[in-house]
Coordinates of C-alpha atoms and ligand atoms in Angstrom, one line a residue:
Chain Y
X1 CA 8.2 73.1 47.5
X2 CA 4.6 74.1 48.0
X3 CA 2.0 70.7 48.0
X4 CA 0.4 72.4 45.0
X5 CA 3.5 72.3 43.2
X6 CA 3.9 68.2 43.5
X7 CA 2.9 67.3 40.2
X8 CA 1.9 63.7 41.6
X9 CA -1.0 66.0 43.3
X10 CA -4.3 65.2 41.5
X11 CA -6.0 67.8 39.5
X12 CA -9.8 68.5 40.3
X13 CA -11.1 66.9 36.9
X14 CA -8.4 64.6 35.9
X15 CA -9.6 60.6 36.2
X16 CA -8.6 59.1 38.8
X17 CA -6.1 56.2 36.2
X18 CA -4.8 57.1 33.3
X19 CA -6.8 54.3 30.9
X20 CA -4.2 52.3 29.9
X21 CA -4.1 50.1 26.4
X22 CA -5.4 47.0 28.3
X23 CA -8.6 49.0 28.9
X24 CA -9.1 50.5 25.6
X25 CA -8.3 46.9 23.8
X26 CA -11.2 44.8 22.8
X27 CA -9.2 42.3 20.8
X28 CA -10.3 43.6 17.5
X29 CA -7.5 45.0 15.5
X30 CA -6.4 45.7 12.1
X31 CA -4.9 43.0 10.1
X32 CA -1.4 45.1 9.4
X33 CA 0.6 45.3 11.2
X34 CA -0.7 44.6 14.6
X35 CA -2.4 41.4 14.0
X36 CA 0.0 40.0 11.3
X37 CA 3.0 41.3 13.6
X38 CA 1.6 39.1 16.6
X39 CA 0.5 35.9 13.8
X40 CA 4.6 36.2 13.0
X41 CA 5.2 35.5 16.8
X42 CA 4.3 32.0 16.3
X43 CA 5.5 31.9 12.5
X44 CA 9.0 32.7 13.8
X45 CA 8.7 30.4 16.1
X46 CA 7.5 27.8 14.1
X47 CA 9.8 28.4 11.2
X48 CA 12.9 28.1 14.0
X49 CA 11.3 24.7 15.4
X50 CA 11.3 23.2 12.0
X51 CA 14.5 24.8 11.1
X52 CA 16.2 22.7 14.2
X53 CA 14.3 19.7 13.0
X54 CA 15.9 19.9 10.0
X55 CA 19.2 20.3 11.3
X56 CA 18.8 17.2 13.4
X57 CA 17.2 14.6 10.9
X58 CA 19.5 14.7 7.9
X59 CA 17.6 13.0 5.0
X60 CA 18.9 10.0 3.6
X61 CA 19.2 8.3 -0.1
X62 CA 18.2 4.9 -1.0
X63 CA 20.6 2.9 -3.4
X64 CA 19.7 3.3 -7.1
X65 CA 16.3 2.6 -8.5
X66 CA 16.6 -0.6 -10.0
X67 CA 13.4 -2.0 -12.3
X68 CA 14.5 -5.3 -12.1
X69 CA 14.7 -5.9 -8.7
X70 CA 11.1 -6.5 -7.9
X71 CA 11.8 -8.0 -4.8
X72 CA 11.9 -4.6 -2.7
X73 CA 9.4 -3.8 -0.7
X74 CA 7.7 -0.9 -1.1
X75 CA 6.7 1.6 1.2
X76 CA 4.4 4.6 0.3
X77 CA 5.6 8.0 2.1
X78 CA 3.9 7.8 5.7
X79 CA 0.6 10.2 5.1
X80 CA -0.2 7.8 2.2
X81 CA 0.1 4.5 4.5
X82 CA -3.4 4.9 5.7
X83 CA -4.8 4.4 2.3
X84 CA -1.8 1.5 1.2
X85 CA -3.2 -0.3 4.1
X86 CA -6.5 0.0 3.7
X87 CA -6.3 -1.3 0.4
X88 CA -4.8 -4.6 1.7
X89 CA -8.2 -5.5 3.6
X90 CA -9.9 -5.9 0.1
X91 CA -7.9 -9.2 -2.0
X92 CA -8.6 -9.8 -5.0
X93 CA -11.9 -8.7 -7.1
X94 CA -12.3 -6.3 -4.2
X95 CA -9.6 -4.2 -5.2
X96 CA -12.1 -2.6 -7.5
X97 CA -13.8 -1.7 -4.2
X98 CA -11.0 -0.5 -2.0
X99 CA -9.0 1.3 -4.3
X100 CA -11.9 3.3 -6.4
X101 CA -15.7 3.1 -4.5
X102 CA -14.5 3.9 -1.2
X103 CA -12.1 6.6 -1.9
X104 CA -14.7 8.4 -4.8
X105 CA -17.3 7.9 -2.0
X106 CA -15.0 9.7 0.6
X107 CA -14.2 12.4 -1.5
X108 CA -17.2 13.2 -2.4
X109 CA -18.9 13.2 1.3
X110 CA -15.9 15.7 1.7
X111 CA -16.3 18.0 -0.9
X112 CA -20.2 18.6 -0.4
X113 CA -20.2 18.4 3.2
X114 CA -21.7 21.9 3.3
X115 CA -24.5 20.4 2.1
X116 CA -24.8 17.4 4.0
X117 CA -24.8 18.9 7.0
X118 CA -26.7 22.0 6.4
X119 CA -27.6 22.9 9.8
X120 CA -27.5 26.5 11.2
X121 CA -25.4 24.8 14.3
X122 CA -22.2 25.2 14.4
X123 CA -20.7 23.7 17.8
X124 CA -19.7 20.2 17.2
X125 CA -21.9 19.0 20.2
X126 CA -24.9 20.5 18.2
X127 CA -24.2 18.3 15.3
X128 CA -22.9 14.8 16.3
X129 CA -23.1 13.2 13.8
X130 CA -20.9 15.0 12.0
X131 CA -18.6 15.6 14.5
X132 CA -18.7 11.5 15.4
X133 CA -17.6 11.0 11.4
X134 CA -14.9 12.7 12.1
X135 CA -13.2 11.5 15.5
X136 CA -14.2 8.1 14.1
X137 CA -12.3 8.8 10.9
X138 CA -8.8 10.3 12.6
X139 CA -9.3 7.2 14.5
X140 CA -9.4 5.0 11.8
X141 CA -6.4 6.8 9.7
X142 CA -4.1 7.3 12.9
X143 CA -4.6 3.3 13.2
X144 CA -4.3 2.1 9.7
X145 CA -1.2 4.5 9.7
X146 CA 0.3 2.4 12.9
X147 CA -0.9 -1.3 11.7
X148 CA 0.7 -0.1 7.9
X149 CA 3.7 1.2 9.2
X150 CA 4.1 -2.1 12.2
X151 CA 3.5 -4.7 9.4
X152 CA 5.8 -2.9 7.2
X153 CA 8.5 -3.1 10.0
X154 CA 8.0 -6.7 10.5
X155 CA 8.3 -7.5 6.7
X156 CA 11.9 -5.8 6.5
X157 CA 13.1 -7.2 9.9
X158 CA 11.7 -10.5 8.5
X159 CA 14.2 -10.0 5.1
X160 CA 16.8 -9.2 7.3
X161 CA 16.7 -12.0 9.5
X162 CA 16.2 -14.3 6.9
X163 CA 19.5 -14.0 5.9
X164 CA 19.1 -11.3 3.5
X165 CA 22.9 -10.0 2.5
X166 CA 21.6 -6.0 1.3
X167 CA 17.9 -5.0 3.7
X168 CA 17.4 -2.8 1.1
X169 CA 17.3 -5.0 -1.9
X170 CA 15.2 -8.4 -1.3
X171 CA 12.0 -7.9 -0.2
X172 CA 11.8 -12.1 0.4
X173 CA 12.1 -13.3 3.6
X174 CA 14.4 -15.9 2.3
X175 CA 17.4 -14.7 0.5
X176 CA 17.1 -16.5 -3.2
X177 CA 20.8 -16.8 -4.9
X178 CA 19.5 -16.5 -8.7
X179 CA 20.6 -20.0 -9.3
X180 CA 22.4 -20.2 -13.0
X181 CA 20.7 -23.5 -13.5
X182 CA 17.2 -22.4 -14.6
X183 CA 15.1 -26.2 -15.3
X184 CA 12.0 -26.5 -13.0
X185 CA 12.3 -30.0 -10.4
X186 CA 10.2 -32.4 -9.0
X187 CA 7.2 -31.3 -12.2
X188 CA 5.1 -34.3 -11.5
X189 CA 4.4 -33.8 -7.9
X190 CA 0.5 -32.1 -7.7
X191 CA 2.0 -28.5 -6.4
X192 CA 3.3 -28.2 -9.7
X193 CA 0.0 -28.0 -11.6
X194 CA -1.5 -25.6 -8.7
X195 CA 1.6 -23.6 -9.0
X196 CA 1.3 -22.7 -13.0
X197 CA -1.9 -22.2 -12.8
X198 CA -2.1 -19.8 -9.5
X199 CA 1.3 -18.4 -9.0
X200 CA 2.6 -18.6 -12.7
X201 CA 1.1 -15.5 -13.2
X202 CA 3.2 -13.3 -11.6
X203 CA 6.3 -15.5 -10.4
X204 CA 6.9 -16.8 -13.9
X205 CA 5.9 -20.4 -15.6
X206 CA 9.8 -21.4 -14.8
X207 CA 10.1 -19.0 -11.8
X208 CA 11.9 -16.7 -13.3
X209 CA 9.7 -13.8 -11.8
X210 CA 7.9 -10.8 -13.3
X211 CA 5.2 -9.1 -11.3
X212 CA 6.5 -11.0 -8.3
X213 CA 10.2 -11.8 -7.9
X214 CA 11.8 -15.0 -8.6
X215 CA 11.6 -18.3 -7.3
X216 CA 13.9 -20.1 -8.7
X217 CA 16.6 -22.3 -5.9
X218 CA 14.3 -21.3 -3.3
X219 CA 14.1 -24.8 -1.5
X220 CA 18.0 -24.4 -1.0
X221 CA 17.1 -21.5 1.4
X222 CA 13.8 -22.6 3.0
X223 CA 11.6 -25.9 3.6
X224 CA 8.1 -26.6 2.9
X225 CA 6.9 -25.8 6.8
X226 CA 8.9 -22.4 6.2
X227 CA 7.2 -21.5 3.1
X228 CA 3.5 -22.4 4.2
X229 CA 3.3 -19.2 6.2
X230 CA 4.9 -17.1 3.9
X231 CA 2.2 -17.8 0.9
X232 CA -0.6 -18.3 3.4
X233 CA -0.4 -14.8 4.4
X234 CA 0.6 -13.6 1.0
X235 CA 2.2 -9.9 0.3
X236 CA -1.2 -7.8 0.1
X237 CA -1.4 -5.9 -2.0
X238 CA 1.3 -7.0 -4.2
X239 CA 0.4 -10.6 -3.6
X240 CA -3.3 -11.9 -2.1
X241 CA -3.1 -14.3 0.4
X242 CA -2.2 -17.6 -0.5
X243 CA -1.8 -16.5 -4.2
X244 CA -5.9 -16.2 -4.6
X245 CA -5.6 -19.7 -2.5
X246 CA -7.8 -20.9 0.5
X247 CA -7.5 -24.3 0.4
X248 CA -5.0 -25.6 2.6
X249 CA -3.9 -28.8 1.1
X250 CA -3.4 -27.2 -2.1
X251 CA -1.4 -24.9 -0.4
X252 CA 0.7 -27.2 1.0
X253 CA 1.2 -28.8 -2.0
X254 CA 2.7 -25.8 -3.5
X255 CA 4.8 -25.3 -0.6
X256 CA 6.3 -28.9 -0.9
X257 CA 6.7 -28.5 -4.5
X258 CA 8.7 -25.4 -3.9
X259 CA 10.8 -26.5 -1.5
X260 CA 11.9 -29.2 -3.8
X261 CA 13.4 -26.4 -5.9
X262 CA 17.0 -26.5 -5.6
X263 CA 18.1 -25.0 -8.9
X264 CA 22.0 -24.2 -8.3
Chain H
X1 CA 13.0 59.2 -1.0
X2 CA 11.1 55.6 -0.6
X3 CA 8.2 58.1 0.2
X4 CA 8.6 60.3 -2.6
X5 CA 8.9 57.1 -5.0
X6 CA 5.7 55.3 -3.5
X7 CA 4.2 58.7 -4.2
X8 CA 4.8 59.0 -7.7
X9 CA 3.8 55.4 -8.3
X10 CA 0.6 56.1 -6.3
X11 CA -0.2 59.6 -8.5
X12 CA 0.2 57.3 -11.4
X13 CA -1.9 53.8 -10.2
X14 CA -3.8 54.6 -7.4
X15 CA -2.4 51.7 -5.0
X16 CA -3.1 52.8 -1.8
X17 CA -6.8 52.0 -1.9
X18 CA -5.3 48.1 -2.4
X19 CA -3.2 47.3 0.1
X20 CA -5.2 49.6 2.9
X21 CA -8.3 47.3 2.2
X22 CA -6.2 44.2 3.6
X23 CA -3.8 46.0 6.1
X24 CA -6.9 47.8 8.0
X25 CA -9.6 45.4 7.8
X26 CA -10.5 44.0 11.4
X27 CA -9.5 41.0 13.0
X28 CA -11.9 40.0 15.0
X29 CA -10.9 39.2 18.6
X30 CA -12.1 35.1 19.0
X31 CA -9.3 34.3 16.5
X32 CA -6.3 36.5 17.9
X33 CA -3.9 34.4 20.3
X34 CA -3.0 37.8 22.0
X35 CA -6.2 37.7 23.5
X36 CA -7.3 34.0 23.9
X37 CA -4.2 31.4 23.6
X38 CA -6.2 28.8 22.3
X39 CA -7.3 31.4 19.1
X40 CA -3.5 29.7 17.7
X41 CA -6.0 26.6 16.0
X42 CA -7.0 29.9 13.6
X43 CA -3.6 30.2 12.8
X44 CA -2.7 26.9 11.2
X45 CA -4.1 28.2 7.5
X46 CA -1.7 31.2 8.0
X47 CA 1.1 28.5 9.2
X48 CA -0.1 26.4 6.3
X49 CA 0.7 29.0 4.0
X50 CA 4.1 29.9 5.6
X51 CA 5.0 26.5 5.2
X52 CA 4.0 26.6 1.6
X53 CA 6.5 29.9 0.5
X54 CA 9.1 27.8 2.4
X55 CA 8.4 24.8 0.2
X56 CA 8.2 26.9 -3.0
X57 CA 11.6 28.6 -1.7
X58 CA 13.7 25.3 -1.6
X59 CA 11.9 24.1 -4.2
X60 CA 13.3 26.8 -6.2
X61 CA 16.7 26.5 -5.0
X62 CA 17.1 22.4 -5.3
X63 CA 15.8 22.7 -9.3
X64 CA 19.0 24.7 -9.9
X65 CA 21.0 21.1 -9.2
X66 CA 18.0 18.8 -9.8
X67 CA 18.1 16.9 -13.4
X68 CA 14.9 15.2 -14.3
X69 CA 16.2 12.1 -15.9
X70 CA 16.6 8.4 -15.4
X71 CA 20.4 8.7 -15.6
X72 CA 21.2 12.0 -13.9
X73 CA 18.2 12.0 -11.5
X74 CA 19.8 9.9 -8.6
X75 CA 22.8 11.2 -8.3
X76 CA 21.7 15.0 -8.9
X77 CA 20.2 14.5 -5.8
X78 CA 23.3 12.7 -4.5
X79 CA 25.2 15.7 -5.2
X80 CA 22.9 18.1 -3.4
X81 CA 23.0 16.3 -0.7
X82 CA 27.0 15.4 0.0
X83 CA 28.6 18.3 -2.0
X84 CA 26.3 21.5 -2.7
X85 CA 27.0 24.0 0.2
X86 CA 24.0 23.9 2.4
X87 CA 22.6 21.1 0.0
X88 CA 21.5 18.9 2.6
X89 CA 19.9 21.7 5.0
X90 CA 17.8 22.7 1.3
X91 CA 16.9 18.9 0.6
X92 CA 16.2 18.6 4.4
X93 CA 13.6 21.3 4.0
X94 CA 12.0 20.4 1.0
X95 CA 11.7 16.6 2.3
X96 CA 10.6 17.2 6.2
X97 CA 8.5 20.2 4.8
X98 CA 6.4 17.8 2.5
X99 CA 5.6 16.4 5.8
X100 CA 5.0 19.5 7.5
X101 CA 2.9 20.7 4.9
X102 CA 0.2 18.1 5.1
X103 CA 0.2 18.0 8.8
X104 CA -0.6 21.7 8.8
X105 CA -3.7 21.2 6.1
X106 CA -4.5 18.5 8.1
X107 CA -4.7 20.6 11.0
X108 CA -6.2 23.9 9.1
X109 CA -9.3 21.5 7.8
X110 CA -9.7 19.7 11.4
X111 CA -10.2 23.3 12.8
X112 CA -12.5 24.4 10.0
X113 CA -14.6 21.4 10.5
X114 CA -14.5 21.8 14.2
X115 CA -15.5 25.2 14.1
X116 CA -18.7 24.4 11.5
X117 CA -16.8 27.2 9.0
X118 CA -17.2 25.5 6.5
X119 CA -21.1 26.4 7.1
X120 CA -23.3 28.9 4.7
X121 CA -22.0 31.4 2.9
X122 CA -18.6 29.8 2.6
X123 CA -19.4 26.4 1.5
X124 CA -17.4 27.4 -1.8
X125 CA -14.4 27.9 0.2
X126 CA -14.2 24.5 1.6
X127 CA -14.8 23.2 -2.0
X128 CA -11.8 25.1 -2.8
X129 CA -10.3 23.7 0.4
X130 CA -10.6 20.2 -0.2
X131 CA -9.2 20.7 -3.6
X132 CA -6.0 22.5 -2.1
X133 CA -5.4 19.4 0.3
X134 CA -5.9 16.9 -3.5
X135 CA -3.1 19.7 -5.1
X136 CA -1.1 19.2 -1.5
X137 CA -1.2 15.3 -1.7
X138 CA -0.4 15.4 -5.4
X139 CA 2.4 17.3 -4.5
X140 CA 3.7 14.6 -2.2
X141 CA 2.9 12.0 -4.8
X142 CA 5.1 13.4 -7.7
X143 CA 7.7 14.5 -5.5
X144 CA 8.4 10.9 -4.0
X145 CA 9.5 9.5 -7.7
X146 CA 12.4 12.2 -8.1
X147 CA 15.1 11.2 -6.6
X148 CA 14.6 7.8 -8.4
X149 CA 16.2 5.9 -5.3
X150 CA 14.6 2.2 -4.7
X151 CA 12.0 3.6 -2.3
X152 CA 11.2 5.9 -5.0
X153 CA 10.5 4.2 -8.0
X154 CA 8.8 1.1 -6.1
X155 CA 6.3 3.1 -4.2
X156 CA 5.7 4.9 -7.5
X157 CA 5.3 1.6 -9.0
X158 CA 2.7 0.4 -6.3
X159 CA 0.8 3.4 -7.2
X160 CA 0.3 3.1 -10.6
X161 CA -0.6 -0.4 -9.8
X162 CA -3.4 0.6 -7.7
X163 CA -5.1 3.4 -10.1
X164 CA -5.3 1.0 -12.8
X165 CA -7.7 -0.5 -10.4
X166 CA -10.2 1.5 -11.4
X167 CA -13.2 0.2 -13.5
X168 CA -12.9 1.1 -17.5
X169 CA -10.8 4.4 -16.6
X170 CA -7.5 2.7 -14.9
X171 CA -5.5 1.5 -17.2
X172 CA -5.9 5.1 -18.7
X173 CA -5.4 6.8 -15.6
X174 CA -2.1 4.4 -15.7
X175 CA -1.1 5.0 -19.1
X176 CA -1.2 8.6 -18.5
X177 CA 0.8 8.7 -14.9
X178 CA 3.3 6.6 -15.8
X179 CA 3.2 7.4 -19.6
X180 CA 4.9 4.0 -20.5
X181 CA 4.1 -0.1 -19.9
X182 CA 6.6 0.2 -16.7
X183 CA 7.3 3.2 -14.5
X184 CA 11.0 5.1 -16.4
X185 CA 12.0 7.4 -18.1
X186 CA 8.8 9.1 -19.2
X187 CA 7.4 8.6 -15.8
X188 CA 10.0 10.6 -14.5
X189 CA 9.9 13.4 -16.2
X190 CA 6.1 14.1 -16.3
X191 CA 6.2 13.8 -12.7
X192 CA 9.0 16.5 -12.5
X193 CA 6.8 18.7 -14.9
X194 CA 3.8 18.1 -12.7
X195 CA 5.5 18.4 -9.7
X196 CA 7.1 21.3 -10.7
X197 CA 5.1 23.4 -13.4
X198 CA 1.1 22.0 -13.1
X199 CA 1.0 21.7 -9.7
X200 CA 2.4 25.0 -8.9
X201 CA 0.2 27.0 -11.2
X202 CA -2.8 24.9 -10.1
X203 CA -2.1 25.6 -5.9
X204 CA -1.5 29.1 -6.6
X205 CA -4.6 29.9 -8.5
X206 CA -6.5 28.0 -5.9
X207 CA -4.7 29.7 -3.1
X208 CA -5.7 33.1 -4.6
X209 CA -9.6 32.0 -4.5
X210 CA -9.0 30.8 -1.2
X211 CA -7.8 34.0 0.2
X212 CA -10.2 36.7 -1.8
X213 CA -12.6 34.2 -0.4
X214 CA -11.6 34.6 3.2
X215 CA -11.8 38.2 3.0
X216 CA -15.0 38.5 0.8
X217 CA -17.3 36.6 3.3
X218 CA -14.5 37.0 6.6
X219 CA -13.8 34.9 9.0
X220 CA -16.2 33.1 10.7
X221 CA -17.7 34.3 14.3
X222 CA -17.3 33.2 17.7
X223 CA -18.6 30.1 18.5
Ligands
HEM1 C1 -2.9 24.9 0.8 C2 -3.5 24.8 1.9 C3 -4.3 25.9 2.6 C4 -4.0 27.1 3.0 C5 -2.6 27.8 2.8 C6 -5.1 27.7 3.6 C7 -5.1 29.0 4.2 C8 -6.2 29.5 4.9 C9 -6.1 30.7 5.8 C10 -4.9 31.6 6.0 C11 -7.3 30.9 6.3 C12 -7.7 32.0 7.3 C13 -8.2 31.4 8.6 C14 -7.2 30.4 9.2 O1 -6.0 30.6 9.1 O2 -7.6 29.4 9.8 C15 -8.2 29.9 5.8 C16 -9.6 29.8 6.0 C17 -10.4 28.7 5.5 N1 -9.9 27.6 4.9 FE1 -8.1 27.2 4.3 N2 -6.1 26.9 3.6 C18 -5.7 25.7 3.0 C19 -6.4 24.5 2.8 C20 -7.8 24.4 3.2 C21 -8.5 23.1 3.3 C22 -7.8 21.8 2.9 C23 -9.7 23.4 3.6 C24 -10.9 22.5 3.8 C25 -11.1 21.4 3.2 C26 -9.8 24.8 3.8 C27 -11.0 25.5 4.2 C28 -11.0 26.8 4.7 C29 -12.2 27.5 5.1 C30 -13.7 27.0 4.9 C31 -11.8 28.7 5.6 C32 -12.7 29.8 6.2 C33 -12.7 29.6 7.7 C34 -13.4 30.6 8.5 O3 -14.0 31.6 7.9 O4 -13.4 30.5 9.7 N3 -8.6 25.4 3.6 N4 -7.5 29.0 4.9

C-alpha cells in the first residue's frame, strides 16, 4: 500500500481536528427538544426520587372526626406551623395583630417588592438589604417551624404520659373520665368566682366544656401543684396563658378550686 | 401517515407557526445545567410545574373514589387507601406531593429573588408569582379537611378560628369558609368544590400568564 493511499494521511487543506460539537457548542440551544430533553434528565430523576419516597412513607388516617371531642390537639399541616406559631406570641387582644397586620403587611411587601427595591442591581450583594430580609426571614420560618413542631411534640407526649388511654383523642395532659355526676364542689372557696368569670367562657359555667374541653372530675386525676403549670402556661392559641390571668394568687386559687373537683 | 395527517390539519389551521415559536426559541446558556451544574436552581419552576401535572393526575384519579360528605368522606378515603388497587401509592402521591409542591415554589421564588428576576420588565410576573404560591397554599388548606379524620377537622377548625380574627371582615371571612356556626357538613363540601373546581381553574389561568409571560419578556440574563 502506497503512503498516499493511507487515508489517516492528512490532506494539504484539511484542518488539522475535525471541530467537534464541544467546540461548536456555546450553551445556547433551542428549547425543543435539546434543552427540554436535558430539563427531563432531572425531571426523571426527580419524579423516580419522589416516586420511592412514596413507596417508603405510606400515609396514614386519623380516627374519625369527631366535633365533640374538643380536647384534640390540633396540628396544622407542617408548611403552615410557622404561621400557627407565630400567632401564639400575640395573647389575647393581640391576636388582631398577629393573625391580620402582620400577615396583610407581609403580603403586601411581597407582592410589590418590584417596587420596593427598584434598583438596576441585581446580585444579592449589590442590594443587601433585600437580600438580608430574606436570610433573616427563612431564618425566622425554618425556626418557628422547629419551636411549633418541638412544643407540639411535647404537648402529645405530655397527654400520653399523663395517663391518657387513646393519644389521639385527649388533648389534656390529665386524662378527665366524664364523671356522670355533673354538680360543681367546694363553690364557696375564692377560685370559684375567678373561675366563672375567666375560664367559664370556654370551659363551661358547670365545666361541662365548649370552646375548651371539659373539666368536670378533674381533681380525681391531678392536684392543685399539677394544675398550676398547666393553666399558667395556657394552650396558645386555643387558650392564653393563664386563661387571660397574670396574677399568681388568683391563679392558684383556681388551681385549688379545681382540684377540689372530684365529680364521679 | 402521522405526517400526512399533521399535514392536512396544518393546510387547514396553520399550526406550525405555534408550536415552532416555543420549540426553537433559545435557551440561553447561564440557565442550562448541561453547561453549568449549578444552572439546576433555574429548573425548579419547570420541576414546580412537573410536580403540579403529577398533583392534578392523582388528583384526578383519587376523585373517582373520593365522596365529599360528612358520612362517606372518612371512609372513602379509608377505602382508597386499604382496598383500591394501587390506592395507597395514588393517596401517597397526592399527600407527600402537597408537600413537594410547596417546597418546589418555595424554592422557584427563593431563586427568583436571589437572582433579582423579579426586577423591571417582569415585575408583573412576580405579581403573578406570588399569587400562584396564595392558589398553592390554598390548595393545601382545603385539601387538609377532606379526609375528615381528627387531624382534619381540628386543624380546619383552628383555622377558621383564626380568620375570624380579623377586624370587621372575620367573622365574614368565617361564615363564608366554613359556611355554618361549627366546621361540618357544609364546610366540607365547599372545601371539596374549592379544592377541586375554583382552585383548579384559578392555578391554571395563572399558570398560563405565567408562562406567556416568561416567554414574552424571557428569561432573565446572567448575572
Ligand atoms: C405554581 C407555581 C409556579 C410554577 C409552576 C412556576 C413556573 C415557572 C417556570 C417554569 C419559570 C421559568 C424559569 C424557571 O424555571 O426558573 C418561571 C419563571 C419565573 N417565575 Fe415562576 N412558577 C411558579 C410560581 C412562582 C412564584 C411563587 C413566583 C414569585 C413569587 C414566581 C416568579 C417567577 C418569575 C419572576 C419568573 C421569571 C424569572 C426569570 O426571568 O429569570 N413564580 N416560573
Amino acid at each position: 500500500m502506497s503512503s498516499s493511499e493511507d487515508p489517516r494521511e492528512k490532506l494539504s487543506d484539511a484542518p488539522r481536528h475535525r471541530q467537534t460539537y464541544r467546540d461548536l457548542y456555546d450553551g445556547r440551544e433551542p428549547f425543543f427538544p435539546n434543552f427540554l430533553l436535558k430539563e427531563w434528565i432531572i425531571g426523571a430523576m426527580f419524579i423516580v426520587g419522589f416516586l420511592i419516597w412514596v413507596l417508603l412513607n405510606k400515609v396514614g388516617l386519623g380516627s374519625i372526626a369527631n366535633p365533640n371531642d374538643s380536647s384534640y390537639i390540633p396540628v396544622p399541616d407542617w408548611y403552615f406551623l410557622f404561621l400557627y406559631q407565630a400567632l401564639k406570641y400575640y395573647p389575647g387582644n393581640g391576636e388582631v395583630f398577629g393573625a391580620f397586620l402582620v400577615p396583610v403587611i407581609v403580603t403586601l411587601l411581597l407582592i410589590f417588592l418590584p417596587w420596593i427595591d427598584w434598583s438596576k442591581n441585581r446580585r444579592p450583594f449589590k442590594r443587601p438589604l433585600a437580600t438580608a430580609s430574606m436570610v433573616l426571614v427563612i431564618i425566622m420560618m425554618s425556626w418557628l417551624t422547629a419551636e411549633a413542631w418541638a412544643q407540639h411534640q411535647a404537648e402529645v407526649g405530655g397527654s400520653a404520659a399523663g395517663g391518657s388511654s387513646s393519644s389521639s383523642s385527649s388533648g389534656l395532659p390529665f386524662a378527665v373520665q366524664h364523671p356522670t355526676s355533673t354538680a360543681l364542689m367546694a363553690t364557696s372557696m375564692p377560685g370559684y368566682q375567678l373561675f366563672e368569670n375567666t375560664c367559664a367562657g370556654c370551659h363551661g359555667q358547670n365545666l361541662e366544656g365548649s370552646v375548651g374541653p371539659e373539666l368536670r372530675g378533674i381533681g380525681n386525676v391531678a392536684s392543685s401543684s399539677q394544675l398550676l403549670p398547666v393553666i399558667t402556661k395556657g394552650f396558645p392559641p386555643n387558650m392564653p396563658p393563664g386563661g387571660g390571668l397574670t396574677n399568681k394568687s388568683q391563679l392558684q386559687q383556681i388551681a385549688d378550686w379545681l382540684s377540689q373537683q372530684k365529680q364521679k | 401517515m402521522i405526517k400526512r395527517t399533521y399535514d392536512w390539519i396544518d393546510e387547514r389551521l396553520n399550526i406550525t407557526p405555534l408550536w415552532r415559536d416555543i420549540a426553537d426559541h433559545e435557551v440561553p446558556a447561564h440557565v442550562n445545567p448541561a453547561t453549568k451544574m449549578s444552572a439546576f436552581v433555574y429548573c425548579f419552576g419547570g420541576l414546580t410545574f412537573l410536580i403540579i401535572v403529577t398533583q392534578i393526575l392523582s388528583g384526578m384519579f383519587l376523585s373517582m373514589y373520593y365522596v365529599p360528605d360528612i358520612n362517606n368522606a372518612y371512609y372513602s378515603v379509608q377505602y382508597i387507601t386499604n382496598q383500591v388497587l394501587l390506592g395507597n401509592v395514588v393517596r401517597g402521591m397526592h399527600f407527600w406531593g402537597a408537600s413537594l409542591t410547596i417546597i418546589m415554589v418555595f424554592l422557584h421564588m427563593l431563586r427568583v429573588f436571589f437572582t433579582g428576576a423579579y426586577k423591571a420588565p417582569r415585575e408583573l410576573n412576580w405579581v403573578v408569582g406570588v399569587l400562584l404560591f396564595f392558589i398553592v397554599l390554598a390548595f393545601g388548606f382545603t385539601g387538609y379537611l377532606l379526609p375528615w379524620d381528627q387531624k382534619a377537622y381540628w386543624a380546619t377548625s383552628v383555622g377558621a378560628q383564626i380568620a375570624e380574627q380579623v377586624p370587621v371582615l372575620g367573622p365574614y371571612i368565617r361564615l363564608l369558609l366554613v359556611g355554618g356556626s361549627t366546621v361540618g357538613a357544609l364546610t366540607l363540601t365547599r372545601f371539596f368544590a374549592i379544592h377541586v373546581f375554583f382552585l383548579p381553574a384559578a392555578l391554571l389561568v395563572l399558570l398560563g400568564a405565567h408562562f406567556l409571560m416568561i416567554r414574552k419578556a424571557g428569561i432573565a440574563g446572567p448575572m
